[in-house]
Amino acid sequence: MKEYDFLILGGGSAGYNAASTACGLGLKVGVVDGAEELGGLCILRGCMPSKTLLESASRYRTLRRAGEFGLSAGQISYSIDAMRARKEALVGEFADYRARQLASGRFDLHRGHARFIDPHTVEVSLREGGGTVQLRARTFLLATGSRVRKVELPGLEELGYLESDDVLELKSVPGSLIILGGGATAVEFATFYEALGTKVTLIQRSKQLLKEMDGDVACSLQEALVTRGVDVFCHTRLISAERGEGGQKRITFEHEGACRSVEAEEILYTLGREPLTEGLNLEATGARLTRGRLAMRPTQQTSVDHLFAAGDVAGPYEIVHIAIQQAEIAARNAARLLKGEGQPLEEVDYRLRLFVVFSTPEVAMVGMTEQELQSAGLAYAVATYPFNDHGKSLVAGETEGFVKLLVSEESREIVGAAVVGPHASELIHELVVAIRFRATARDLLEIPHYHPTLSEIWTYPAEELA
């Protein structure tokens, strides 16, 4: 039986970075991954393939707008097969690189599915050759990711629907589509399909799109989607799914006190994900779960000291860079725990929590939202500035949305920021740095910004708050 200092279940972004960090600290490390392909959710079925397709859609939308800029693109079209081929080529390169990293020999890689048989032992059902092997470890990291969360909707399973994995295979583009959900995945795919000419309807159960964001941010995105022809229904109650009289798929739901129905060629299900712990037999470890979720501590420990978790399986955010941060903290804490020198364990700090949605327009935020500041009872001041009054935005023809700054009312330290608009995913990083170094609105205002650039838009709310 092989024994390890640190055994990691899951070889995705969290698992690999935990293994690399632990090896650097001198731990004997093993990784168990039973997926058909190595790479993890982000590389294989999440960030990289979806953003590759979104880039194609964005370029196509630019061609559609050529006339606005005095240009003629002629007869434009797109090839689904070519878009899928480009996506597969890029994802293949990313996945191959990750597979080489996992098989580099710095740590042991076991290709199989693990199941705990006691708090320090797992039994691994091997993918190749059958059989099992038992592995023991002094500490563990759960990095097993997440799966699609099923929400009961009468008739939906019988009717059939697409999930995000199906969309990434992209064999055809429906003429019309109903998207169930209003989170990041939902609005990104709404953006993608709308760009290609699909009639899209979004049905969100929460009172707004992107429930993690402030209401004004979500409202601005919704207005932009509606302008492009997307029908958006928020604060709904799903009732049923069935086949319509014309053969299309129908969703019936309650909205603003009335019962409504919409029909489309296809339905896309994006009602969230849940931690993937099935089959791990966590009962054997003594780890506490609440409604299927691990009870977590800021040190990335579960309720069992030697059992750590990171990424989607740990929560509270399903974001890759946070998963990596959690995993690296877990590895360092495992090393400290094993050395037994009484060093305090690190705690994850979400002060720089960063969230980006690659819709059109893009949406991004960092730090605290108004909702969170109000819930915490913290006094704050807020200022916004619209892109439709900003020179570089007007030149670029990208005038939807606004930027938003939140500062402590007393110290004027920047505590949060948000962007809806062009290149939001890039613009937000200036504010990540500002918040990291506890800059004030005055500090941001005094930093030179070249004219005309999108970045200088931050100086306007900064001036109001300084």
XYZ file of C-alpha atoms in Angstrom:
466
model
C 0.000 0.000 0.000
C 1.438 3.375 -1.029
C 1.483 6.108 1.577
C 1.533 9.888 1.060
C 1.813 13.086 3.020
C -0.830 14.724 0.837
C -3.239 12.870 -1.428
C -5.370 14.897 -3.820
C -8.640 13.644 -5.259
C -9.162 15.465 -8.556
C -6.665 16.674 -11.146
C -8.292 19.871 -12.380
C -7.021 23.403 -11.817
C -7.341 23.198 -8.021
C -5.885 19.702 -7.804
C -2.881 20.349 -10.025
C -1.927 23.621 -8.330
C -2.254 22.023 -4.897
C 0.017 19.174 -6.007
C 2.614 21.564 -7.433
C 2.613 23.682 -4.272
C 2.840 20.656 -1.972
C 5.727 19.189 -3.951
C 7.563 22.473 -3.644
C 7.203 22.197 0.120
C 8.790 18.757 0.130
C 5.666 16.673 0.681
C 5.183 13.248 -0.841
C 2.170 13.829 -3.076
C -0.282 11.683 -4.987
C -3.147 12.687 -7.290
C -6.177 10.525 -8.097
C -8.221 11.389 -11.179
C -10.660 9.025 -12.863
C -12.005 11.302 -15.598
C -11.933 10.048 -19.157
C -9.742 13.032 -20.093
C -7.287 14.838 -17.850
C -7.608 18.587 -17.504
C -10.573 19.404 -15.293
C -13.786 21.325 -15.868
C -12.254 24.699 -16.751
C -10.068 23.376 -19.539
C -12.327 20.683 -20.932
C -15.915 21.887 -20.464
C -15.832 25.337 -18.898
C -13.780 28.487 -19.280
C -11.602 27.706 -22.253
C -14.070 26.102 -24.690
C -16.896 28.519 -23.858
C -14.715 31.621 -24.219
C -13.326 30.304 -27.508
C -16.856 30.057 -28.907
C -17.791 33.447 -27.445
C -14.816 34.982 -29.228
C -16.078 33.629 -32.545
C -19.525 35.057 -31.860
C -18.028 38.421 -30.885
C -16.050 38.622 -34.136
C -19.201 37.755 -36.089
C -21.129 40.513 -34.310
C -18.361 42.966 -35.251
C -18.740 41.993 -38.898
C -22.491 42.548 -38.654
C -21.812 46.109 -37.457
C -19.304 46.989 -40.194
C -21.628 49.544 -41.791
C -21.652 51.683 -38.610
C -17.959 52.379 -39.167
C -18.144 53.094 -42.880
C -16.978 49.606 -43.802
C -18.375 46.891 -46.045
C -17.833 43.276 -45.071
C -19.802 41.891 -47.989
C -21.869 38.741 -47.535
C -20.959 37.354 -44.125
C -21.626 33.898 -42.764
C -20.276 31.445 -40.236
C -19.348 27.778 -40.181
C -20.385 25.797 -37.114
C -17.950 23.052 -38.047
C -15.047 25.502 -38.300
C -15.927 27.152 -34.983
C -16.091 23.774 -33.274
C -12.809 22.680 -34.871
C -11.024 25.796 -33.615
C -12.415 25.233 -30.133
C -11.376 21.584 -30.109
C -7.866 22.398 -31.320
C -7.300 24.990 -28.614
C -8.838 22.887 -25.849
C -6.774 19.921 -27.012
C -3.589 21.959 -26.630
C -4.555 23.146 -23.145
C -5.576 19.646 -22.040
C -2.428 18.020 -23.438
C -0.268 20.496 -21.548
C -2.138 19.820 -18.279
C -1.886 16.055 -18.839
C 1.889 16.386 -19.290
C 2.088 18.411 -16.077
C 0.149 15.761 -14.167
C 2.329 12.977 -15.569
C 5.617 14.856 -15.108
C 6.782 12.528 -12.325
C 6.933 15.171 -9.603
C 4.107 13.280 -7.900
C 2.260 10.005 -8.424
C -0.793 10.041 -10.701
C -3.400 7.326 -10.185
C -6.014 7.053 -12.936
C -9.157 5.909 -11.193
C -12.033 6.774 -8.859
C -11.398 7.007 -5.121
C -13.632 5.959 -2.260
C -12.798 6.421 1.420
C -12.741 3.262 3.511
C -11.481 4.995 6.659
C -10.360 8.561 7.497
C -6.849 7.997 6.122
C -7.383 5.380 3.395
C -9.011 5.387 -0.027
C -9.696 2.542 -2.382
C -9.134 3.472 -6.014
C -11.005 1.664 -8.788
C -8.520 1.831 -11.645
C -9.578 2.941 -15.118
C -7.204 0.624 -16.939
C -6.883 -3.067 -16.270
C -9.649 -3.101 -13.692
C -8.968 -3.939 -10.115
C -8.399 -1.660 -7.158
C -5.529 -0.245 -5.151
C -5.521 1.160 -1.646
C -3.711 4.404 -0.825
C -3.074 5.929 2.586
C -2.337 9.559 3.368
C -1.722 11.770 6.376
C -3.694 14.608 4.784
C -6.101 14.824 1.843
C -7.449 17.456 -0.510
C -10.869 17.059 -2.101
C -10.846 18.816 -5.482
C -13.514 16.781 -7.230
C -15.386 19.722 -8.754
C -19.107 19.982 -9.380
C -21.934 18.669 -11.507
C -25.123 20.118 -12.944
C -27.736 20.615 -10.224
C -31.079 19.113 -11.132
C -34.170 21.194 -10.429
C -37.481 19.372 -10.616
C -39.631 20.696 -13.470
C -42.546 18.473 -14.521
C -42.136 17.184 -18.076
C -38.612 18.495 -18.654
C -36.771 15.171 -18.582
C -39.282 13.618 -20.976
C -39.164 16.646 -23.289
C -35.376 16.741 -23.418
C -32.986 19.682 -23.215
C -29.403 20.790 -23.726
C -26.794 21.312 -21.034
C -23.628 23.401 -21.360
C -21.596 20.338 -22.415
C -23.984 19.817 -25.348
C -23.646 23.421 -26.475
C -19.867 23.132 -26.490
C -20.146 20.316 -29.045
C -22.046 22.787 -31.280
C -23.343 20.653 -34.141
C -26.130 23.078 -35.102
C -27.649 26.431 -34.141
C -31.373 26.469 -33.353
C -33.559 29.220 -34.722
C -34.992 29.812 -31.268
C -33.847 28.892 -27.758
C -35.209 29.068 -24.219
C -32.502 29.369 -21.567
C -33.498 28.324 -18.053
C -31.390 30.355 -15.642
C -29.877 33.811 -15.404
C -26.372 33.298 -14.065
C -23.038 33.703 -15.829
C -23.416 30.595 -17.999
C -26.943 31.588 -19.039
C -26.130 35.141 -20.107
C -22.910 34.106 -21.851
C -24.750 31.541 -23.954
C -27.548 34.064 -24.566
C -24.884 36.395 -25.940
C -23.408 33.638 -28.083
C -26.656 32.488 -29.667
C -28.036 36.002 -30.160
C -24.896 36.947 -32.074
C -25.480 34.033 -34.448
C -29.096 35.048 -35.079
C -31.006 32.776 -32.681
C -34.144 34.161 -31.025
C -33.330 33.794 -27.311
C -35.615 33.830 -24.270
C -34.060 33.890 -20.774
C -36.168 32.717 -17.832
C -34.597 33.489 -14.456
C -36.147 32.420 -11.159
C -34.354 35.072 -9.051
C -35.473 38.693 -9.105
C -32.581 39.710 -11.379
C -29.934 38.329 -13.691
C -26.565 37.647 -12.062
C -27.869 37.491 -8.502
C -24.304 37.964 -7.174
C -24.272 41.514 -8.576
C -25.942 44.721 -7.468
C -29.333 45.400 -9.012
C -28.205 48.379 -11.115
C -25.456 46.266 -12.691
C -27.852 43.429 -13.486
C -30.449 45.874 -14.824
C -27.927 47.455 -17.189
C -26.993 44.065 -18.615
C -30.664 43.117 -18.998
C -31.387 46.347 -20.876
C -28.520 45.616 -23.267
C -29.757 42.080 -23.902
C -33.312 43.282 -24.496
C -32.014 45.908 -26.951
C -30.454 43.050 -28.932
C -33.778 41.213 -29.062
C -33.390 38.801 -26.138
C -36.585 38.330 -24.128
C -35.798 38.317 -20.394
C -38.151 37.234 -17.616
C -36.929 37.507 -14.008
C -38.549 36.635 -10.679
C -40.418 33.684 -12.152
C -41.707 30.324 -10.959
C -41.225 27.446 -13.384
C -44.370 25.342 -13.760
C -43.953 22.761 -16.529
C -42.310 21.695 -19.770
C -44.156 20.061 -22.649
C -44.367 19.741 -26.415
C -46.329 22.552 -28.060
C -48.968 22.021 -30.730
C -46.534 22.985 -33.477
C -43.912 20.541 -32.252
C -41.734 23.090 -30.504
C -40.729 22.854 -26.850
C -42.828 24.869 -24.427
C -42.019 26.181 -20.956
C -44.873 27.418 -18.771
C -44.027 29.726 -15.881
C -45.496 32.314 -13.560
C -44.364 35.917 -14.018
C -45.762 39.047 -12.349
C -48.775 37.142 -11.112
C -49.720 35.733 -14.508
C -49.195 32.336 -16.108
C -47.142 32.565 -19.326
C -45.800 30.148 -21.909
C -42.951 30.471 -24.394
C -41.953 28.073 -27.166
C -38.685 27.443 -28.967
C -36.866 24.803 -30.967
C -34.609 23.956 -28.048
C -34.165 24.433 -24.292
C -30.832 25.092 -22.566
C -30.689 24.145 -18.879
C -28.359 26.372 -16.806
C -29.876 26.258 -13.322
C -26.601 25.945 -11.458
C -24.170 23.315 -10.238
C -23.598 21.404 -6.995
C -20.518 19.888 -5.305
C -19.517 16.497 -6.679
C -19.098 14.238 -3.642
C -21.123 11.252 -4.798
C -19.224 7.989 -4.506
C -16.526 9.338 -2.169
C -18.108 7.715 0.898
C -17.303 10.760 3.009
C -19.196 9.169 5.881
C -16.070 7.093 6.488
C -14.070 10.275 7.174
C -16.471 11.857 9.644
C -16.662 15.026 7.534
C -19.814 17.008 8.184
C -22.130 17.894 5.303
C -25.028 20.331 5.369
C -27.617 19.804 2.637
C -25.011 18.003 0.556
C -22.322 20.657 1.009
C -19.128 20.286 3.000
C -18.854 22.315 6.176
C -15.757 24.428 5.452
C -13.368 26.498 7.550
C -11.399 29.558 6.300
C -8.244 27.390 6.429
C -9.781 25.201 3.677
C -10.195 22.415 6.226
C -13.454 20.525 6.437
C -14.817 19.600 9.861
C -12.017 16.980 9.905
C -8.591 18.552 10.477
C -6.612 16.450 7.996
C -9.241 16.649 5.231
C -8.991 19.791 3.094
C -11.145 20.860 0.115
C -10.847 23.445 -2.660
C -12.683 24.578 -5.773
C -16.294 23.892 -6.659
C -16.589 21.057 -4.148
C -15.701 23.485 -1.346
C -17.456 26.663 -2.493
C -18.568 29.310 -1.828
C -17.613 30.550 -5.309
C -17.275 28.557 -8.540
C -14.424 30.611 -9.967
C -11.145 29.141 -11.222
C -8.672 31.645 -9.789
C -10.354 31.322 -6.381
C -10.167 27.525 -6.631
C -6.428 27.802 -7.287
C -5.975 30.207 -4.376
C -7.886 27.859 -2.068
C -5.869 24.858 -3.249
C -2.517 26.511 -2.685
C -3.574 27.628 0.801
C -4.733 24.070 1.542
C -1.367 22.656 0.452
C 0.582 25.111 2.602
C -1.676 24.447 5.571
C -1.332 20.686 5.143
C 2.450 21.092 5.254
C 2.220 23.201 8.415
C -0.121 20.681 10.016
C 2.244 17.802 9.231
C 5.321 19.613 10.537
C 3.533 20.188 13.840
C 5.503 23.313 14.696
C 2.460 25.197 15.882
C 2.494 27.700 13.023
C -0.887 29.373 12.545
C -2.722 28.181 9.455
C -3.470 30.557 6.586
C -7.025 31.678 5.988
C -8.528 32.477 2.599
C -9.305 36.165 2.108
C -12.142 37.032 -0.238
C -11.550 40.803 0.002
C -10.304 40.719 -3.590
C -13.135 38.496 -4.803
C -13.229 38.992 -8.558
C -16.109 37.928 -10.781
C -16.353 38.344 -14.562
C -19.085 37.478 -17.057
C -18.099 37.370 -20.731
C -21.449 38.507 -22.069
C -21.930 41.426 -24.455
C -21.540 43.855 -22.831
C -19.117 42.245 -20.400
C -19.740 42.487 -16.657
C -17.120 42.473 -13.909
C -16.865 43.237 -10.204
C -14.316 43.127 -7.407
C -14.648 43.486 -3.656
C -17.947 44.167 -1.938
C -21.297 44.982 -3.484
C -23.781 47.520 -2.137
C -25.924 44.625 -0.939
C -23.021 43.223 1.080
C -22.056 46.603 2.531
C -25.630 47.203 3.622
C -25.921 43.717 5.152
C -22.681 44.306 7.071
C -23.918 47.674 8.312
C -20.963 49.513 6.776
C -21.309 53.173 5.805
C -20.267 53.786 2.213
C -20.474 56.231 -0.676
C -21.046 55.314 -4.310
C -20.520 56.984 -7.674
C -21.077 55.842 -11.253
C -20.230 57.097 -14.722
C -21.789 55.966 -18.029
C -19.915 54.812 -21.111
C -22.282 56.817 -23.346
C -20.615 60.012 -22.099
C -17.040 58.791 -22.484
C -14.912 59.745 -25.491
C -13.170 56.442 -26.231
C -16.441 54.527 -25.832
C -18.143 56.801 -28.349
C -15.260 56.377 -30.796
C -15.478 52.593 -30.439
C -19.272 52.548 -30.748
C -19.489 50.726 -27.384
C -21.676 52.942 -25.223
C -23.721 50.498 -23.134
C -23.199 50.291 -19.390
C -21.262 52.174 -16.739
C -18.516 51.940 -14.124
C -19.188 52.026 -10.417
C -16.993 52.758 -7.390
C -17.786 52.029 -3.744
C -15.740 53.620 -0.967
C -15.778 53.674 2.808
C -17.706 56.789 3.801
C -15.132 57.838 6.394
C -11.737 56.850 4.962
C -12.693 56.948 1.249
C -10.792 53.680 0.782
C -12.092 51.811 -2.285
C -13.946 48.719 -1.104
C -15.717 47.632 -4.281
C -16.068 48.278 -7.986
C -18.128 47.065 -10.909
C -18.216 47.524 -14.683
C -20.853 46.822 -17.295
C -19.478 47.651 -20.695
C -16.695 47.204 -23.231
C -13.672 45.202 -22.056
C -14.998 45.054 -18.483
C -12.961 41.894 -17.908
C -9.779 43.908 -18.481
C -10.835 47.243 -16.961
C -11.661 45.683 -13.588
C -8.064 44.675 -12.916
C -6.975 48.265 -12.267
C -9.420 48.249 -9.368
C -8.196 44.862 -8.140
C -4.762 46.432 -7.720
C -6.254 49.539 -6.108
C -8.208 47.527 -3.548
C -5.242 45.204 -2.921
C -3.145 48.208 -1.844
C -6.054 49.880 -0.042
C -6.071 52.897 -2.338
C -8.509 55.727 -1.774
C -10.623 57.472 -4.385
C -8.083 60.331 -4.230
C -5.216 57.913 -4.979
C -7.047 56.569 -8.033
C -7.845 60.084 -9.244
C -4.196 61.153 -9.015
C -2.892 58.219 -11.088
C -2.286 59.397 -14.689
C -4.596 57.887 -17.297
C -3.828 58.293 -20.988
C -6.392 60.064 -23.157
C -8.394 58.797 -24.941
C -8.597 55.358 -23.327
C -11.345 53.317 -21.781
C -9.362 53.164 -18.523
C -9.661 56.879 -17.849
C -13.388 56.444 -17.218
C -12.464 55.414 -13.659
C -11.284 58.952 -12.926
C -14.810 60.367 -13.145
C -16.415 58.454 -10.246
C -13.078 58.762 -8.393
C -13.263 62.570 -8.701
C -16.812 62.595 -7.331
C -15.808 60.460 -4.346
C -12.403 62.039 -3.607
